[in-house]
mmCIF file of C-alpha atoms in Angstrom:
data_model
loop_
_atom_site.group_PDB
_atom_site.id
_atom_site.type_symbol
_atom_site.label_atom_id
_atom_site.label_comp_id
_atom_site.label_asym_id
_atom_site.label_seq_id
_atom_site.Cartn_x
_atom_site.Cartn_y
_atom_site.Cartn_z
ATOM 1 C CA UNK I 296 0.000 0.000 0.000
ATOM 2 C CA UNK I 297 2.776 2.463 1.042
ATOM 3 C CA UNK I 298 4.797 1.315 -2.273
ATOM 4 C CA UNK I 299 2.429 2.345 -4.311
ATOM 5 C CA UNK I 300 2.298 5.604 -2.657
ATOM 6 C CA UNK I 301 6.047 5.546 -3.083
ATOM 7 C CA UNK I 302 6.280 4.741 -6.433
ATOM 8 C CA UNK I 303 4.185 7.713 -7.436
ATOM 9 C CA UNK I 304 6.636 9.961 -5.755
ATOM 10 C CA UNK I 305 9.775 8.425 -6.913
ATOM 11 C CA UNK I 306 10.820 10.480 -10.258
ATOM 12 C CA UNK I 307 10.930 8.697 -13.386
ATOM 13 C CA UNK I 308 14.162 10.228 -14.509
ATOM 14 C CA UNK I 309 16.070 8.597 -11.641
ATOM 15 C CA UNK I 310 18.186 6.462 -14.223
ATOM 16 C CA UNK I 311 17.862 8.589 -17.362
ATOM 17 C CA UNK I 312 20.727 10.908 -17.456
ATOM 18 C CA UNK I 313 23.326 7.856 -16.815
ATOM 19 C CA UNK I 314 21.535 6.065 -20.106
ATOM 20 C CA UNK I 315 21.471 9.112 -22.564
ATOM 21 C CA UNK I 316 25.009 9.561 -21.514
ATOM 22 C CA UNK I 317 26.542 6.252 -22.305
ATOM 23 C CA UNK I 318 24.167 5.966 -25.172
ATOM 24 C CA UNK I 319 25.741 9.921 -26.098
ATOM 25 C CA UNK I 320 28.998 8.548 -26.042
ATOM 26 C CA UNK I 321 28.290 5.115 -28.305
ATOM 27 C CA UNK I 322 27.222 7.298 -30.792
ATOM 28 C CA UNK I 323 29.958 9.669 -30.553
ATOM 29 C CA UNK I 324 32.444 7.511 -31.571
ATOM 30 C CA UNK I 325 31.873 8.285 -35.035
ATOM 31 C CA UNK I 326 30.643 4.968 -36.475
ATOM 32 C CA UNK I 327 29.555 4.490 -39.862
ATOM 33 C CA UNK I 328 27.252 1.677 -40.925
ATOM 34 C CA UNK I 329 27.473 -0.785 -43.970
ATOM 35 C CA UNK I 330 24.408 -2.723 -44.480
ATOM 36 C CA UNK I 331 25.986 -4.544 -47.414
ATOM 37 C CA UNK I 332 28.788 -5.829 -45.490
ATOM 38 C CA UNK I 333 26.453 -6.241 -42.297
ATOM 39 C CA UNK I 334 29.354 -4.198 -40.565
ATOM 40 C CA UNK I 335 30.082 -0.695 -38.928
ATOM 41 C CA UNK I 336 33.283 0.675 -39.784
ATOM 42 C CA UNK I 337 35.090 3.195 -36.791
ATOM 43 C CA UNK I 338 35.458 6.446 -39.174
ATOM 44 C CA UNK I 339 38.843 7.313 -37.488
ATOM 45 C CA UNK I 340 40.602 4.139 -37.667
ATOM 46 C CA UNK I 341 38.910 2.783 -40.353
ATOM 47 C CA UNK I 342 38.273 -0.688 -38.019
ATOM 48 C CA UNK I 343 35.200 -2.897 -39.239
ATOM 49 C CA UNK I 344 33.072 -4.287 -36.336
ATOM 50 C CA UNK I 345 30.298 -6.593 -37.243
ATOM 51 C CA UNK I 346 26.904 -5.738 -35.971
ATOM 52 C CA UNK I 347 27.157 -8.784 -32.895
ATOM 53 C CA UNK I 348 29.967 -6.860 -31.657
ATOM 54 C CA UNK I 349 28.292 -3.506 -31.715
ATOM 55 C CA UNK I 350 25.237 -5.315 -29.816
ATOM 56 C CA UNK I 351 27.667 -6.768 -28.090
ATOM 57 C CA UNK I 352 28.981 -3.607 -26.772
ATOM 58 C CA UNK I 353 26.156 -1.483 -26.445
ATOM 59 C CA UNK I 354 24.704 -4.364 -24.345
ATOM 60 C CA UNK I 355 27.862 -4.262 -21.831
ATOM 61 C CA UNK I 356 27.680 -0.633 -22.155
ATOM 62 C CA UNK I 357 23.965 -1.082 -20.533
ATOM 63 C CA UNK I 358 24.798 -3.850 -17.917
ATOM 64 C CA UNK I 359 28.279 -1.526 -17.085
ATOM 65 C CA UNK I 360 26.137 1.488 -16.445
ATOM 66 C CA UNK I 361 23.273 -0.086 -14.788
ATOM 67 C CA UNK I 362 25.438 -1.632 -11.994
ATOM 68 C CA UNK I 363 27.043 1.752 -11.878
ATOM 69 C CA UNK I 364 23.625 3.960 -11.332
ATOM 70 C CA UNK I 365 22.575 1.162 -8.886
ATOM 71 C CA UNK I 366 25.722 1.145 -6.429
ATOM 72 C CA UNK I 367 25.372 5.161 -6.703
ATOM 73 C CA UNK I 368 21.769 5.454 -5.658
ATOM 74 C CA UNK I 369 21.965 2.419 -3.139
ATOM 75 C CA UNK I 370 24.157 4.297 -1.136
ATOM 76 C CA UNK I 371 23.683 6.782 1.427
ATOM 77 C CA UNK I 372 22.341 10.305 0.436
ATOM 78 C CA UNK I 373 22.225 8.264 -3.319
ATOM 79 C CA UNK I 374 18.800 9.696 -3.441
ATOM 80 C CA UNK I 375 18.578 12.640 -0.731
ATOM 81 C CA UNK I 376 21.451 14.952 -1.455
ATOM 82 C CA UNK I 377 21.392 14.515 -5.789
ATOM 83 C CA UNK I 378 18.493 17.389 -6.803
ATOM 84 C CA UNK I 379 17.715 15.838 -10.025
ATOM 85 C CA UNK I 380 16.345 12.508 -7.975
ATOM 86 C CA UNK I 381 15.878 13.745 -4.841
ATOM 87 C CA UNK I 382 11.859 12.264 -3.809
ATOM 88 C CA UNK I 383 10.372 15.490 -2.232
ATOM 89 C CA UNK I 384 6.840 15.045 -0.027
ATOM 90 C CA UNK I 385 4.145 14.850 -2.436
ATOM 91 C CA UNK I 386 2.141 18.444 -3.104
ATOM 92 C CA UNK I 387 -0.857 16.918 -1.058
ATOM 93 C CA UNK I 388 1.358 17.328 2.082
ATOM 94 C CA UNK I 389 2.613 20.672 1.190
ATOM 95 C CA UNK I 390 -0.002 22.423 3.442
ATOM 96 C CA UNK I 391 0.518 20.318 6.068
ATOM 97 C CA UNK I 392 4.732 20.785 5.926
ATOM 98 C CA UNK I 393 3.823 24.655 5.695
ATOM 99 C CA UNK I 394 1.520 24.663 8.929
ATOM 100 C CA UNK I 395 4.120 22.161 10.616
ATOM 101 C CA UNK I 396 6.581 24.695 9.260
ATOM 102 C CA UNK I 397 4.826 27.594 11.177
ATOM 103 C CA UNK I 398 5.014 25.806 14.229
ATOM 104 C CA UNK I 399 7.951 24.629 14.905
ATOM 105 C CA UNK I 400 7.818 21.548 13.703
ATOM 106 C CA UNK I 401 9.692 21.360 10.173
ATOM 107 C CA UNK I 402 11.627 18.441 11.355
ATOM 108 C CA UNK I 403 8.860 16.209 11.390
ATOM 109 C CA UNK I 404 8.065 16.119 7.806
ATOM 110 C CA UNK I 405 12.074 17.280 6.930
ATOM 111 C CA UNK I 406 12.355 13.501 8.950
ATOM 112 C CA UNK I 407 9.696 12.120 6.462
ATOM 113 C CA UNK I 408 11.331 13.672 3.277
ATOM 114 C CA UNK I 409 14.835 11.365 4.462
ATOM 115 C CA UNK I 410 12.955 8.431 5.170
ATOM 116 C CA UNK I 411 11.386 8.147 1.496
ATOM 117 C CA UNK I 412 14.924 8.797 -0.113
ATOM 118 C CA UNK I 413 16.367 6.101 2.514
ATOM 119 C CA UNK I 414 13.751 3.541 1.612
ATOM 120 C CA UNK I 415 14.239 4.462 -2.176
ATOM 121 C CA UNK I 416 17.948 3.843 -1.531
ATOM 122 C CA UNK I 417 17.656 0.925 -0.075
ATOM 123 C CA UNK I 418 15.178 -0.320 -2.571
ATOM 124 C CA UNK I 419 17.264 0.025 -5.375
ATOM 125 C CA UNK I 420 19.681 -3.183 -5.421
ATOM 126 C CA UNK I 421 16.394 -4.659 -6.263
ATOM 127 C CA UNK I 422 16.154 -2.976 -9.732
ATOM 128 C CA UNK I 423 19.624 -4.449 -11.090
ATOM 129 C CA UNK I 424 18.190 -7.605 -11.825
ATOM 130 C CA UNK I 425 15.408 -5.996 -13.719
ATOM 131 C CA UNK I 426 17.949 -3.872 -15.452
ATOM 132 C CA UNK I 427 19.769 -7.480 -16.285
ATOM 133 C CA UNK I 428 17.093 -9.028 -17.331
ATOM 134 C CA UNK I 429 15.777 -6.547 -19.670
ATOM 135 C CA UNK I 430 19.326 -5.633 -21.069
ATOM 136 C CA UNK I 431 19.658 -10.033 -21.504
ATOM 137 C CA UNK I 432 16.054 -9.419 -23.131
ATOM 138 C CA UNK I 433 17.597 -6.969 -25.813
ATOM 139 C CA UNK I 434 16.866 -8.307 -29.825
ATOM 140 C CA UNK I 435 19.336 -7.211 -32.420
ATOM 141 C CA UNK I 436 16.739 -4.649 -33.435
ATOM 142 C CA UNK I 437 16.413 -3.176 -29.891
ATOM 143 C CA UNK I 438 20.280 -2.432 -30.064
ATOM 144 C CA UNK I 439 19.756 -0.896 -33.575
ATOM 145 C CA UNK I 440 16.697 1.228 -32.153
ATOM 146 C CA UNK I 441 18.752 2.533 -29.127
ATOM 147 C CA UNK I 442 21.873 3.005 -31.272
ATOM 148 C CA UNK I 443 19.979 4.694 -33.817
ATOM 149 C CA UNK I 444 17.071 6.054 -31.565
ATOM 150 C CA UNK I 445 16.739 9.410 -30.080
ATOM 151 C CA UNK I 446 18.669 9.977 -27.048
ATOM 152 C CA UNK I 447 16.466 8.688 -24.798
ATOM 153 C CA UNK I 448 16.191 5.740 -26.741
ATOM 154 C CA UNK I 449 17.553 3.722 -24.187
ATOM 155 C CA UNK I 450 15.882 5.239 -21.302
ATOM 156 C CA UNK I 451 12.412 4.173 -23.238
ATOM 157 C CA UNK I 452 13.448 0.532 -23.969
ATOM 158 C CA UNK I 453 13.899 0.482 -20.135
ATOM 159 C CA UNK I 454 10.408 1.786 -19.541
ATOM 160 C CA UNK I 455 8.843 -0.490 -22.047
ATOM 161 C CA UNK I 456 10.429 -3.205 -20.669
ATOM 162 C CA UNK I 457 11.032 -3.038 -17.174
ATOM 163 C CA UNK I 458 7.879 -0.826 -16.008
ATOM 164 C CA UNK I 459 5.207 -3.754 -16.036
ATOM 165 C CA UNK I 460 6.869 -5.996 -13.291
ATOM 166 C CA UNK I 461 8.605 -3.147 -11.782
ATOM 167 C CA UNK I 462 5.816 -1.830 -9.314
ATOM 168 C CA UNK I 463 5.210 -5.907 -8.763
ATOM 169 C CA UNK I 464 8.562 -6.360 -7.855
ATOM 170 C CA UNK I 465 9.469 -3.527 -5.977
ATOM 171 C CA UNK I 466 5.999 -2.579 -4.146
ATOM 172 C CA UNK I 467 7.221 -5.364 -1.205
ATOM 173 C CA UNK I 468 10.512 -4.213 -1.236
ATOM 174 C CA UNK I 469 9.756 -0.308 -0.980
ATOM 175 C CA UNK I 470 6.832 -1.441 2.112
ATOM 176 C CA UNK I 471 10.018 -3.311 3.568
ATOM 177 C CA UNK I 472 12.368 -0.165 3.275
ATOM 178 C CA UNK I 473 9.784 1.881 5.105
ATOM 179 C CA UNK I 474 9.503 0.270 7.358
ATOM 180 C CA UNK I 475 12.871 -0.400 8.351
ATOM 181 C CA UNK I 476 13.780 3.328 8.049
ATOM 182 C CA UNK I 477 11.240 4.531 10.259
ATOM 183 C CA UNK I 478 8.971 5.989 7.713
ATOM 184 C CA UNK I 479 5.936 3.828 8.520
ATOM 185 C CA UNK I 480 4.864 2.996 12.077
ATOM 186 C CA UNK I 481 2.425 0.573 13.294
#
């Protein structure tokens, strides 16, 4: 019950920025494709790599990065102190912060603000198997829509993939965290 509350505060774009990036940098590499030859040829070196080891990379490129962005946001302050993932109270408790505020009592919901960024951190170890999974999933022509795709390409083969079993999976996991952090008392 409290997961689900949680998972509509936790921000979407949590992972996103570590995705585009390494997806940014793939590209960047200046890679030309022949579809002839079934090859990609590096446009500095003139290197052909055939299109298993491009999946092949972009697939370790994933699996590298996910394990990164996990160990990040696992740890302490991983959630709380970075702005762009940070899980603020939801809006419908902004009155109640403000009239807390008033009265001395800021630290209350200040104490409830840490406790949802603690449970999300402790959550998140969770999500690298869904991250595996998803990036074991991958088809030849996911890797050419990600390599090819906008730059959130990647970020949207997550979210296709990953967000039907991801509220399953991580709704027991996220009541767990709260509770263990404090945030939900009996």
């Amino acid at each position: 019950m409290l997961g689900a509350f949680f998972l509509l505060v936790m921000p979407v774009h949590a992972g996103n920025s570590w995705l585009e990036k390494g997806t940014d940098s793939l590209k960047s590499f200046g890679l030309t494709e022949d579809k002839a030859a079934g090859s990609v040829t590096d446009a500095a070196s003139g290197a052909g790599l055939s299109v298993d080891e491009i999946a092949a990379g972009l697939k370790e490129a994933l699996r590298v990065g996910s394990e990164n962005v996990v160990r990040q946001l696992s740890a302490t302050d991983g959630f709380n102190t970075d702005k762009s993932i940070h899980i603020p109270l939801p809006e419908n408790l902004s009155m109640v912060k403000t009239a807390l505020d008033k009265v001395g009592y800021s630290s209350l919901t200040d104490d409830l603000e840490l406790k949802l960024n603690r449970a999300a951190e402790a959550a998140t170890p969770q999500a690298k198997k869904l991250f595996l999974d998803a990036i074991s999933a991958m088809t030849f022509e996911d890797v050419q829509a990600i390599y090819k795709g906008a730059d959130d390409a990647a970020t949207q083969y997550f979210k296709e993939k990953m967000s039907p079993g991801l509220a399953r999976v991580m709704e027991p996991v996220i009541d767990k965290s709260l509770s263990q952090v404090g945030a939900v008392q009996a």
